[in-house]
Amino acid sequence: MTQALPSLDLDLPTAFASFSAAHPGYAATAPLDALREREFGRLEASGQRYLDYTGSGLYAASQVQRHAESLLGHVLGNPHSTSASSMESTRRVERCRERVLRYFRADPAEYVVVFTANASHALKLVGEAYPFAAGDVFLLTFDNHNSVNGIREFDRLRGARTVYVPMTPPELRVDEATLDQKLAEATPGGHNLFAFPAQSNFSGVQHPLDWVRRAQERGWDVLLDAAAFVPTNRLDLSQVRPDFVALSFYKMFGYPTGVGALIARRSALAKLHRPWFAGGTIDAASVQADRFVFTPGAASFEDGTLDFANIPAVELGLDLLDEVGVELVHERVRLLSGWMLEQLMAMRHASGQPLVRLYGPDSTERRGATLALNFYDRDGRLVDHRRVEQRANAVGLSLRTGCFCNPGAGELALGLSREELERCFASSSHMTREDLQLCVDPKAAGAIRASLGLASNFADAWAFVAFARSFLDAPARG
C-alpha cells in the first residue's frame, strides 16, 4: 500500500486553476484527458503516478483489445511459405511496414523499414555492417545511449577512429563551432558515420535536426537515434532525411514491447555489409558450394522469422497517435514540463540552499519533457538518488534513477573527469555499477529522471512537485 503524497502550499484543484490561468493554451489539450479516462483508467485505479515515459510509453486498453481480437479472429502462420495462413501474416507485416513509412512521412522510393527487436537492435545492425576501414571516422556526441556508444567497438576492429563531440554544462548542449570543426574532419572518399540523438534520454535536450543536412553535405552518413524523440514529437522524413533512424515502438505507445525499426535510406542500406547470414535473410545458400545470396532490401537484415503475431499491433499504436495528434501531445507535455521546471527551480531550503540541481536546460526551449536532476539537503549535501527512488516507490511515483544508459551525458552532468573514471576502472577487473558508485562517491554517479508522455496530466506533474517539496529542510540521510 502506498503512502499519501505530501501537500503543496496549494492543493491540487487550486494549483490547477492557477496553472490554467497562466497557460490558457492547455485547455486545447483536453482531448488527451478524455483519452486518459477512456484508455488509461488503470492509472487512477492503481493510484500510481507514472513519470517514466522515456523508459517506456503506456499502452491504451483498446490497443490490447483490438490486437487480441485480431489474433483470435485469424489464423497466422510462419511467413516463409505460400499457405493461406502464411500469406495472411505476410500481408499484415507488409501493410504495417507501409504504415510506418506513412506515419513518418517517408517516401517509400527513398526509405525502407527493417523490423527489429528494439532501437538497440537497429543500432547494432548499422554498427556491425557499416563498412568502416582504416582511416574512416565514427563521430558521435557525448550525449548518446550506450547502444550508440557500443558501435565504437565495431569501428575500432576495422581500424577506424572514434571521435566524441563534447557538450557544455549546465545545459548539456553541443557547441556549434566545435561540431562544425569535427564535421570538417571527415575522411575524403572514406566511410564516415555521424551519430546523435534527436532528443537526449538523459537531459531532454533536443539536438538540432539540421545537423543531418550539415553533416551529409560534409561527407557523413548520419545515424539518428529517435527513440526518445518520437513519442512526443513529429519526425518528418520528407523534411529531415537521415541515412538511418533507430526507434522502439514501445517507447511511443507501450505495446508491443518486442518490436522496433531501422528506417533507412535505400542508398544507405545498400552500403552495409552484414557479417553473417541467417534464415530469412537469403535467397539461396549452399554448404558444398560454400556460397550464399542475400535477399535484396530489408529482408536481408531481418534474421529468422519476424514477430509476425505482434508486428501488426504497431499499426494500432500509430492509429492511436494519429487519432489525438502527436503535436497535441507535444504541446501538453511542453506546458506541463515548463510548469514543473518553474516550480522545482524556485524551491529553497530555509537556509537559502536550492533543493534541486537540474541537468539540462531550465526552460522548454529546444528540450523535451524529460527532466534529470538531483536533490540537495539544507546544508548543500547530495541526497542519494537511490533513497529518493525508495521514497518515490513508497508513495506510488514511477520514476527512474541512475545514468539511464547514457554515461557521456551523466559524466558531464555530475562533473566526473576522465582521470577519475580511468582510476575507477583500473581498480577492478570486473567493474559493477555498485563498484563505480562507491569509487566516485560522494558524486553518487546518478540522477533522478521524471518524464512525461501521452497519458500525462497536471495531477502527475503536481504529484512530482509535491514529492520534491517533501525534501525541503530534510537532512540528506537518515
Short mmCIF file of C-alpha atoms in Angstrom, two decimals:
data_model
loop_
_atom_site.label_atom_id
_atom_site.label_comp_id
_atom_site.label_asym_id
_atom_site.label_seq_id
_atom_site.Cartn_x
_atom_site.Cartn_y
_atom_site.Cartn_z
CA MET A 1 0.00 0.00 0.00
CA THR A 2 1.31 3.44 -0.92
CA GLN A 3 1.56 6.33 1.49
CA ALA A 4 -0.22 9.65 0.95
CA LEU A 5 1.62 12.22 -1.12
CA PRO A 6 2.84 15.33 0.73
CA SER A 7 0.93 18.52 0.01
CA LEU A 8 1.99 21.71 -1.75
CA ASP A 9 1.16 25.14 -0.42
CA LEU A 10 -1.73 24.96 -2.92
CA ASP A 11 -3.96 21.90 -3.09
CA LEU A 12 -4.33 20.19 -6.45
CA PRO A 13 -7.55 21.93 -7.60
CA THR A 14 -6.24 25.38 -6.63
CA ALA A 15 -2.86 24.68 -8.23
CA PHE A 16 -4.56 23.53 -11.43
CA ALA A 17 -6.72 26.64 -11.53
CA SER A 18 -3.61 28.80 -11.17
CA PHE A 19 -1.78 26.81 -13.85
CA SER A 20 -4.73 27.00 -16.25
CA ALA A 21 -4.98 30.77 -15.83
CA ALA A 22 -1.28 31.15 -16.59
CA HIS A 23 -1.40 28.71 -19.53
CA PRO A 24 -4.75 29.13 -21.33
CA GLY A 25 -3.47 27.07 -24.25
CA TYR A 26 -3.58 23.97 -22.05
CA ALA A 27 -7.36 23.80 -22.48
CA ALA A 28 -6.84 22.85 -26.13
CA THR A 29 -5.19 19.61 -24.97
CA ALA A 30 -8.40 18.45 -23.25
CA PRO A 31 -8.89 15.59 -25.76
CA LEU A 32 -5.96 13.91 -24.01
CA ASP A 33 -7.91 13.93 -20.74
CA ALA A 34 -10.76 12.14 -22.49
CA LEU A 35 -8.24 9.68 -23.93
CA ARG A 36 -6.78 9.03 -20.49
CA GLU A 37 -10.21 8.40 -18.99
CA ARG A 38 -11.19 6.05 -21.80
CA GLU A 39 -7.92 4.20 -22.37
CA PHE A 40 -5.78 4.52 -19.24
CA GLY A 41 -8.26 4.09 -16.39
CA ARG A 42 -5.89 1.64 -14.75
CA LEU A 43 -3.70 4.59 -13.74
CA GLU A 44 -6.39 6.04 -11.49
CA ALA A 45 -7.47 2.59 -10.28
CA SER A 46 -3.92 1.74 -9.21
CA GLY A 47 -3.26 5.07 -7.52
CA GLN A 48 0.05 5.33 -9.36
CA ARG A 49 1.57 8.45 -10.88
CA TYR A 50 3.58 7.37 -13.90
CA LEU A 51 6.61 9.56 -14.67
CA ASP A 52 8.83 7.26 -16.71
CA TYR A 53 7.66 7.74 -20.29
CA THR A 54 11.25 8.00 -21.50
CA GLY A 55 11.70 4.49 -20.12
CA SER A 56 8.51 3.20 -21.73
CA GLY A 57 5.26 4.53 -23.07
CA LEU A 58 1.98 3.18 -21.73
CA TYR A 59 -0.36 1.12 -23.89
CA ALA A 60 -4.00 2.04 -24.33
CA ALA A 61 -6.68 -0.51 -23.43
CA SER A 62 -8.03 -0.52 -26.99
CA GLN A 63 -4.62 -1.43 -28.44
CA VAL A 64 -4.54 -4.65 -26.45
CA GLN A 65 -8.24 -5.42 -27.00
CA ARG A 66 -8.12 -4.85 -30.76
CA HIS A 67 -4.94 -6.83 -31.15
CA ALA A 68 -6.34 -9.74 -29.11
CA GLU A 69 -9.50 -9.74 -31.23
CA SER A 70 -7.40 -9.78 -34.39
CA LEU A 71 -5.29 -12.70 -33.19
CA LEU A 72 -8.36 -14.66 -32.12
CA GLY A 73 -10.12 -13.99 -35.41
CA HIS A 74 -7.39 -15.09 -37.82
CA VAL A 75 -5.02 -17.97 -38.46
CA LEU A 76 -1.44 -16.70 -38.79
CA GLY A 77 1.45 -18.88 -39.91
CA ASN A 78 5.18 -18.54 -40.47
CA PRO A 79 5.55 -16.04 -43.33
CA HIS A 80 8.18 -18.17 -45.10
CA SER A 81 5.59 -20.12 -47.07
CA THR A 82 2.71 -19.69 -49.51
CA SER A 83 -0.09 -21.21 -47.43
CA ALA A 84 -3.14 -19.11 -46.64
CA SER A 85 -2.01 -18.63 -43.03
CA SER A 86 1.50 -17.65 -44.13
CA MET A 87 0.26 -15.22 -46.74
CA GLU A 88 -2.02 -13.56 -44.18
CA SER A 89 0.97 -13.00 -41.90
CA THR A 90 3.00 -11.62 -44.80
CA ARG A 91 0.17 -9.29 -45.82
CA ARG A 92 -0.12 -7.89 -42.30
CA VAL A 93 3.63 -7.38 -41.86
CA GLU A 94 3.96 -5.61 -45.21
CA ARG A 95 0.92 -3.45 -44.52
CA CYS A 96 2.50 -2.40 -41.21
CA ARG A 97 5.76 -1.63 -42.97
CA GLU A 98 3.89 0.73 -45.29
CA ARG A 99 2.03 2.26 -42.34
CA VAL A 100 5.29 3.09 -40.56
CA LEU A 101 6.58 4.91 -43.63
CA ARG A 102 3.33 6.90 -43.92
CA TYR A 103 3.43 7.89 -40.25
CA PHE A 104 6.95 9.26 -40.60
CA ARG A 105 6.12 10.81 -43.99
CA ALA A 106 8.92 8.85 -45.61
CA ASP A 107 8.91 8.34 -49.37
CA PRO A 108 8.86 4.54 -50.00
CA ALA A 109 11.01 5.13 -53.05
CA GLU A 110 13.69 6.56 -50.75
CA TYR A 111 13.22 4.75 -47.42
CA VAL A 112 12.72 1.19 -46.27
CA VAL A 113 11.64 -0.20 -42.89
CA VAL A 114 13.63 -3.02 -41.28
CA PHE A 115 11.75 -4.51 -38.32
CA THR A 116 13.96 -5.15 -35.29
CA ALA A 117 13.54 -6.17 -31.66
CA ASN A 118 14.08 -2.59 -30.45
CA ALA A 119 16.13 0.54 -31.10
CA SER A 120 19.28 -1.08 -29.70
CA HIS A 121 18.95 -3.91 -32.21
CA ALA A 122 18.51 -1.38 -35.03
CA LEU A 123 21.66 0.45 -33.94
CA LYS A 124 23.63 -2.80 -33.76
CA LEU A 125 22.58 -3.69 -37.31
CA VAL A 126 24.11 -0.44 -38.55
CA GLY A 127 27.24 -0.70 -36.42
CA GLU A 128 28.16 -4.26 -37.31
CA ALA A 129 27.50 -3.81 -41.04
CA TYR A 130 28.81 -0.29 -41.66
CA PRO A 131 31.87 -0.52 -43.96
CA PHE A 132 34.41 1.06 -41.64
CA ALA A 133 38.02 0.80 -42.79
CA ALA A 134 41.38 2.20 -41.71
CA GLY A 135 41.24 5.99 -41.74
CA ASP A 136 37.45 6.23 -41.52
CA VAL A 137 35.78 8.12 -38.67
CA PHE A 138 32.90 7.36 -36.32
CA LEU A 139 31.78 10.70 -34.88
CA LEU A 140 29.27 10.88 -32.05
CA THR A 141 28.17 13.24 -29.32
CA PHE A 142 28.91 12.62 -25.64
CA ASP A 143 25.13 12.58 -25.30
CA ASN A 144 24.29 9.14 -26.66
CA HIS A 145 22.70 5.93 -25.45
CA ASN A 146 25.07 3.06 -24.75
CA SER A 147 23.70 1.25 -27.79
CA VAL A 148 25.23 4.02 -29.90
CA ASN A 149 28.43 4.13 -27.85
CA GLY A 150 28.82 0.41 -28.48
CA ILE A 151 29.27 0.97 -32.21
CA ARG A 152 32.80 2.21 -31.46
CA GLU A 153 33.82 -1.41 -30.84
CA PHE A 154 32.95 -2.27 -34.46
CA ASP A 155 34.80 0.72 -35.93
CA ARG A 156 37.92 0.00 -33.87
CA LEU A 157 38.04 -3.60 -35.05
CA ARG A 158 38.39 -2.27 -38.59
CA GLY A 159 40.94 0.44 -37.87
CA ALA A 160 38.62 3.44 -37.90
CA ARG A 161 38.76 6.28 -35.37
CA THR A 162 36.18 7.11 -32.73
CA VAL A 163 35.75 10.84 -32.11
CA TYR A 164 33.44 12.32 -29.47
CA VAL A 165 31.89 15.78 -29.63
CA PRO A 166 31.72 17.21 -26.07
CA MET A 167 28.88 19.17 -24.51
CA THR A 168 28.83 22.20 -22.28
CA PRO A 169 27.23 22.10 -18.80
CA PRO A 170 24.85 23.09 -17.36
CA GLU A 171 22.53 22.98 -20.40
CA LEU A 172 24.41 19.97 -21.82
CA ARG A 173 24.28 21.27 -25.38
CA VAL A 174 26.89 20.86 -28.09
CA ASP A 175 28.87 23.93 -29.10
CA GLU A 176 28.03 24.52 -32.76
CA ALA A 177 31.53 25.76 -33.65
CA THR A 178 33.07 22.63 -32.14
CA LEU A 179 30.67 20.43 -34.07
CA ASP A 180 31.48 22.19 -37.35
CA GLN A 181 35.18 21.66 -36.65
CA LYS A 182 34.63 17.93 -36.11
CA LEU A 183 32.39 17.61 -39.18
CA ALA A 184 35.19 19.10 -41.27
CA GLU A 185 37.41 16.16 -40.31
CA ALA A 186 35.58 13.58 -42.47
CA THR A 187 37.98 11.36 -44.37
CA PRO A 188 37.69 12.29 -48.06
CA GLY A 189 36.38 9.37 -50.08
CA GLY A 190 36.01 7.27 -46.92
CA HIS A 191 33.08 5.94 -44.94
CA ASN A 192 32.29 8.39 -42.17
CA LEU A 193 29.40 7.89 -39.77
CA PHE A 194 27.95 10.59 -37.50
CA ALA A 195 25.51 9.55 -34.75
CA PHE A 196 23.44 11.67 -32.39
CA PRO A 197 20.08 11.54 -30.59
CA ALA A 198 17.23 13.75 -31.72
CA GLN A 199 16.44 14.05 -28.01
CA SER A 200 18.61 13.11 -25.06
CA ASN A 201 17.24 10.29 -22.95
CA PHE A 202 19.21 11.81 -20.05
CA SER A 203 18.56 15.55 -20.06
CA GLY A 204 15.74 16.02 -22.58
CA VAL A 205 17.91 18.29 -24.75
CA GLN A 206 16.73 18.31 -28.35
CA HIS A 207 19.68 18.50 -30.68
CA PRO A 208 19.15 20.42 -33.93
CA LEU A 209 17.85 18.22 -36.73
CA ASP A 210 19.57 20.45 -39.28
CA TRP A 211 22.77 18.69 -38.20
CA VAL A 212 21.63 15.91 -40.53
CA ARG A 213 21.90 18.05 -43.66
CA ARG A 214 25.04 19.82 -42.48
CA ALA A 215 26.82 16.53 -41.86
CA GLN A 216 25.72 14.95 -45.12
CA GLU A 217 26.98 17.96 -47.06
CA ARG A 218 30.40 17.38 -45.48
CA GLY A 219 30.61 13.70 -46.43
CA TRP A 220 28.97 11.93 -43.47
CA ASP A 221 26.33 9.25 -43.30
CA VAL A 222 24.01 10.16 -40.42
CA LEU A 223 22.57 7.78 -37.84
CA LEU A 224 19.74 9.40 -35.87
CA ASP A 225 18.64 7.83 -32.59
CA ALA A 226 14.99 8.89 -32.48
CA ALA A 227 13.85 6.64 -29.61
CA ALA A 228 13.35 9.41 -27.03
CA PHE A 229 12.12 11.98 -29.56
CA VAL A 230 9.27 10.36 -31.48
CA PRO A 231 6.91 9.63 -28.56
CA THR A 232 6.06 13.34 -28.20
CA ASN A 233 7.44 14.96 -31.36
CA ARG A 234 6.84 14.74 -35.08
CA LEU A 235 9.72 13.30 -37.10
CA ASP A 236 9.00 14.17 -40.72
CA LEU A 237 11.32 12.26 -43.02
CA SER A 238 10.17 14.29 -46.00
CA GLN A 239 11.88 17.30 -44.41
CA VAL A 240 14.76 15.74 -42.44
CA ARG A 241 16.48 12.88 -44.27
CA PRO A 242 18.96 10.99 -42.09
CA ASP A 243 20.53 7.90 -43.62
CA PHE A 244 19.49 5.70 -40.69
CA VAL A 245 16.82 6.15 -37.99
CA ALA A 246 16.53 3.85 -34.96
CA LEU A 247 13.46 3.65 -32.73
CA SER A 248 11.41 1.41 -30.43
CA PHE A 249 7.64 1.34 -30.76
CA TYR A 250 7.02 0.60 -27.07
CA LYS A 251 8.63 3.96 -26.29
CA MET A 252 5.94 5.58 -28.42
CA PHE A 253 2.83 3.75 -27.25
CA GLY A 254 3.72 0.95 -24.86
CA TYR A 255 2.77 -2.08 -26.94
CA PRO A 256 4.11 -4.28 -28.44
CA THR A 257 7.32 -4.31 -26.41
CA GLY A 258 9.45 -6.50 -28.68
CA VAL A 259 9.29 -4.54 -31.93
CA GLY A 260 11.45 -1.67 -33.13
CA ALA A 261 12.61 -0.42 -36.50
CA LEU A 262 15.57 0.71 -38.52
CA ILE A 263 14.25 3.18 -41.08
CA ALA A 264 16.97 3.51 -43.68
CA ARG A 265 17.51 5.25 -46.96
CA ARG A 266 17.74 2.60 -49.64
CA SER A 267 21.08 4.00 -50.82
CA ALA A 268 22.48 3.88 -47.27
CA LEU A 269 21.23 0.35 -46.63
CA ALA A 270 23.00 -0.78 -49.80
CA LYS A 271 26.33 0.36 -48.30
CA LEU A 272 26.05 -2.03 -45.35
CA HIS A 273 27.80 -5.40 -45.42
CA ARG A 274 26.36 -7.89 -42.95
CA PRO A 275 28.98 -10.07 -41.22
CA TRP A 276 26.78 -13.18 -41.37
CA PHE A 277 23.62 -14.61 -42.87
CA ALA A 278 20.68 -16.41 -41.33
CA GLY A 279 17.38 -17.97 -42.20
CA GLY A 280 15.07 -15.37 -43.69
CA THR A 281 17.91 -13.14 -44.94
CA ILE A 282 18.95 -15.10 -48.04
CA ASP A 283 17.53 -16.23 -51.37
CA ALA A 284 19.94 -19.16 -51.64
CA ALA A 285 22.75 -20.86 -49.71
CA SER A 286 24.89 -23.94 -50.24
CA VAL A 287 27.03 -25.99 -47.92
CA GLN A 288 29.01 -27.78 -50.63
CA ALA A 289 29.42 -24.78 -52.93
CA ASP A 290 30.15 -22.58 -49.89
CA ARG A 291 28.05 -19.74 -51.32
CA PHE A 292 25.04 -17.68 -50.36
CA VAL A 293 22.98 -14.85 -51.84
CA PHE A 294 21.30 -12.21 -49.67
CA THR A 295 17.66 -11.34 -50.25
CA PRO A 296 17.55 -7.75 -51.51
CA GLY A 297 16.38 -4.89 -49.27
CA ALA A 298 15.02 -5.04 -45.74
CA ALA A 299 14.68 -8.83 -45.62
CA SER A 300 18.46 -9.28 -45.62
CA PHE A 301 18.54 -7.57 -42.19
CA GLU A 302 15.60 -9.41 -40.62
CA ASP A 303 17.13 -12.53 -39.12
CA GLY A 304 15.00 -15.64 -38.87
CA THR A 305 11.25 -15.37 -38.58
CA LEU A 306 9.80 -11.94 -37.88
CA ASP A 307 7.49 -11.44 -34.92
CA PHE A 308 4.55 -11.73 -37.28
CA ALA A 309 1.97 -12.00 -34.50
CA ASN A 310 2.97 -8.73 -32.82
CA ILE A 311 4.24 -6.51 -35.64
CA PRO A 312 0.67 -5.74 -36.82
CA ALA A 313 -0.05 -4.28 -33.36
CA VAL A 314 2.27 -1.40 -34.29
CA GLU A 315 -0.44 -0.13 -36.64
CA LEU A 316 -2.86 0.15 -33.73
CA GLY A 317 -0.40 2.29 -31.77
CA LEU A 318 0.21 4.55 -34.75
CA ASP A 319 -3.57 4.86 -35.19
CA LEU A 320 -3.80 6.00 -31.56
CA LEU A 321 -1.17 8.70 -32.02
CA ASP A 322 -2.78 9.85 -35.24
CA GLU A 323 -6.18 9.98 -33.53
CA VAL A 324 -5.03 12.56 -30.99
CA GLY A 325 -2.12 14.01 -32.96
CA VAL A 326 1.44 13.83 -31.69
CA GLU A 327 1.58 17.63 -31.98
CA LEU A 328 -1.13 17.86 -29.29
CA VAL A 329 0.85 15.50 -27.06
CA HIS A 330 3.91 17.67 -27.63
CA GLU A 331 2.07 20.83 -26.58
CA ARG A 332 0.67 19.26 -23.43
CA VAL A 333 3.97 17.88 -22.18
CA ARG A 334 5.71 21.14 -23.08
CA LEU A 335 3.34 23.12 -20.87
CA LEU A 336 3.43 20.62 -18.02
CA SER A 337 7.21 20.25 -18.02
CA GLY A 338 7.61 24.03 -18.17
CA TRP A 339 5.48 24.39 -15.04
CA MET A 340 7.47 21.65 -13.30
CA LEU A 341 10.74 23.41 -14.14
CA GLU A 342 9.47 26.71 -12.75
CA GLN A 343 8.31 25.10 -9.52
CA LEU A 344 11.38 22.94 -8.98
CA MET A 345 13.93 25.66 -9.69
CA ALA A 346 12.21 28.02 -7.24
CA MET A 347 12.44 25.63 -4.28
CA ARG A 348 14.79 26.75 -1.48
CA HIS A 349 15.51 25.40 1.96
CA ALA A 350 15.14 27.78 4.91
CA SER A 351 18.94 28.06 4.78
CA GLY A 352 18.67 29.53 1.28
CA GLN A 353 20.21 26.45 -0.34
CA PRO A 354 18.44 25.33 -3.54
CA LEU A 355 16.73 21.96 -3.31
CA VAL A 356 17.17 20.99 -6.97
CA ARG A 357 20.16 20.82 -9.27
CA LEU A 358 18.96 20.41 -12.84
CA TYR A 359 20.97 18.74 -15.58
CA GLY A 360 19.94 20.34 -18.85
CA PRO A 361 18.01 23.46 -19.92
CA ASP A 362 15.82 25.21 -17.32
CA SER A 363 13.25 26.25 -19.93
CA THR A 364 11.22 24.41 -22.58
CA GLU A 365 13.23 25.89 -25.45
CA ARG A 366 14.73 23.09 -27.56
CA ARG A 367 14.09 20.46 -24.92
CA GLY A 368 11.66 17.63 -24.35
CA ALA A 369 9.65 16.65 -21.28
CA THR A 370 12.46 14.63 -19.71
CA LEU A 371 13.88 16.20 -16.54
CA ALA A 372 17.12 14.97 -14.98
CA LEU A 373 18.02 16.35 -11.57
CA ASN A 374 19.21 15.67 -8.05
CA PHE A 375 18.01 16.86 -4.66
CA TYR A 376 20.34 18.58 -2.18
CA ASP A 377 19.69 18.99 1.53
CA ARG A 378 19.62 22.19 3.61
CA ASP A 379 23.41 22.03 4.01
CA GLY A 380 24.06 21.58 0.29
CA ARG A 381 24.76 17.85 0.50
CA LEU A 382 23.55 15.48 -2.18
CA VAL A 383 20.55 13.28 -1.39
CA ASP A 384 21.37 9.80 -2.69
CA HIS A 385 19.19 9.12 -5.74
CA ARG A 386 18.61 5.56 -4.54
CA ARG A 387 17.00 6.91 -1.38
CA VAL A 388 14.83 9.19 -3.50
CA GLU A 389 13.69 6.24 -5.58
CA GLN A 390 12.79 4.26 -2.48
CA ARG A 391 10.64 7.13 -1.21
CA ALA A 392 9.05 7.56 -4.63
CA ASN A 393 8.15 3.88 -4.70
CA ALA A 394 6.54 4.22 -1.27
CA VAL A 395 4.16 6.96 -2.47
CA GLY A 396 3.32 5.38 -5.84
CA LEU A 397 5.51 7.52 -8.11
CA SER A 398 7.08 5.66 -11.03
CA LEU A 399 10.31 7.42 -12.00
CA ARG A 400 13.88 6.46 -12.84
CA THR A 401 17.24 6.96 -11.19
CA GLY A 402 20.80 6.24 -12.32
CA CYS A 403 22.51 7.36 -15.53
CA PHE A 404 19.90 5.86 -17.89
CA CYS A 405 22.39 4.05 -20.17
CA ASN A 406 23.83 7.43 -21.20
CA PRO A 407 27.24 7.62 -19.49
CA GLY A 408 28.56 10.56 -21.52
CA ALA A 409 25.79 12.95 -20.50
CA GLY A 410 25.83 11.59 -16.96
CA GLU A 411 29.58 12.02 -16.52
CA LEU A 412 29.49 15.62 -17.70
CA ALA A 413 26.40 16.48 -15.66
CA LEU A 414 27.89 15.03 -12.47
CA GLY A 415 31.34 16.54 -13.00
CA LEU A 416 33.21 13.26 -13.36
CA SER A 417 36.61 13.61 -15.00
CA ARG A 418 38.32 11.17 -17.34
CA GLU A 419 41.08 10.67 -14.77
CA GLU A 420 38.60 9.76 -12.04
CA LEU A 421 36.83 7.26 -14.26
CA GLU A 422 40.04 5.67 -15.56
CA ARG A 423 41.21 5.25 -11.95
CA CYS A 424 37.95 3.58 -11.03
CA PHE A 425 38.01 1.13 -13.93
CA ALA A 426 41.66 0.32 -13.24
CA SER A 427 40.78 -0.61 -9.66
CA SER A 428 38.68 -3.61 -10.62
CA SER A 429 38.87 -6.35 -13.25
CA HIS A 430 35.08 -6.51 -13.31
CA MET A 431 33.58 -3.11 -12.57
CA THR A 432 29.96 -3.31 -11.43
CA ARG A 433 27.54 -0.42 -11.09
CA GLU A 434 27.86 -0.66 -7.32
CA ASP A 435 31.67 -0.60 -7.55
CA LEU A 436 31.55 2.53 -9.68
CA GLN A 437 29.09 4.13 -7.24
CA LEU A 438 31.49 3.57 -4.34
CA CYS A 439 34.50 4.73 -6.33
CA VAL A 440 33.07 8.11 -7.32
CA ASP A 441 31.17 8.76 -4.08
CA PRO A 442 30.21 11.40 -2.98
CA LYS A 443 29.34 12.36 -6.55
CA ALA A 444 26.88 9.47 -6.44
CA ALA A 445 27.12 8.62 -10.17
CA GLY A 446 23.44 9.04 -10.82
CA ALA A 447 20.43 11.31 -11.06
CA ILE A 448 16.65 11.33 -10.83
CA ARG A 449 14.65 11.35 -14.06
CA ALA A 450 10.99 12.31 -14.40
CA SER A 451 9.43 12.23 -17.85
CA LEU A 452 6.01 12.91 -19.33
CA GLY A 453 4.14 11.43 -22.28
CA LEU A 454 0.91 10.52 -24.00
CA ALA A 455 -1.26 9.99 -20.92
CA SER A 456 0.28 12.61 -18.60
CA ASN A 457 -1.93 15.19 -16.91
CA PHE A 458 -1.49 18.07 -14.49
CA ALA A 459 -2.04 15.82 -11.47
CA ASP A 460 1.04 13.80 -12.47
CA ALA A 461 3.18 16.93 -12.69
CA TRP A 462 1.77 18.24 -9.42
CA ALA A 463 2.48 14.91 -7.69
CA PHE A 464 6.17 15.07 -8.59
CA VAL A 465 6.48 18.69 -7.48
CA ALA A 466 4.75 17.81 -4.19
CA PHE A 467 7.11 14.87 -3.76
CA ALA A 468 10.12 17.11 -4.34
CA ARG A 469 8.82 19.58 -1.80
CA SER A 470 8.83 16.87 0.87
CA PHE A 471 12.66 17.01 0.79
CA LEU A 472 12.78 20.67 1.83
CA ASP A 473 14.65 21.19 5.10
CA ALA A 474 15.17 17.45 5.50
CA PRO A 475 18.65 16.01 6.14
CA ALA A 476 20.41 14.15 3.32
CA ARG A 477 20.48 10.89 5.25
CA GLY A 478 18.55 9.27 7.98
#
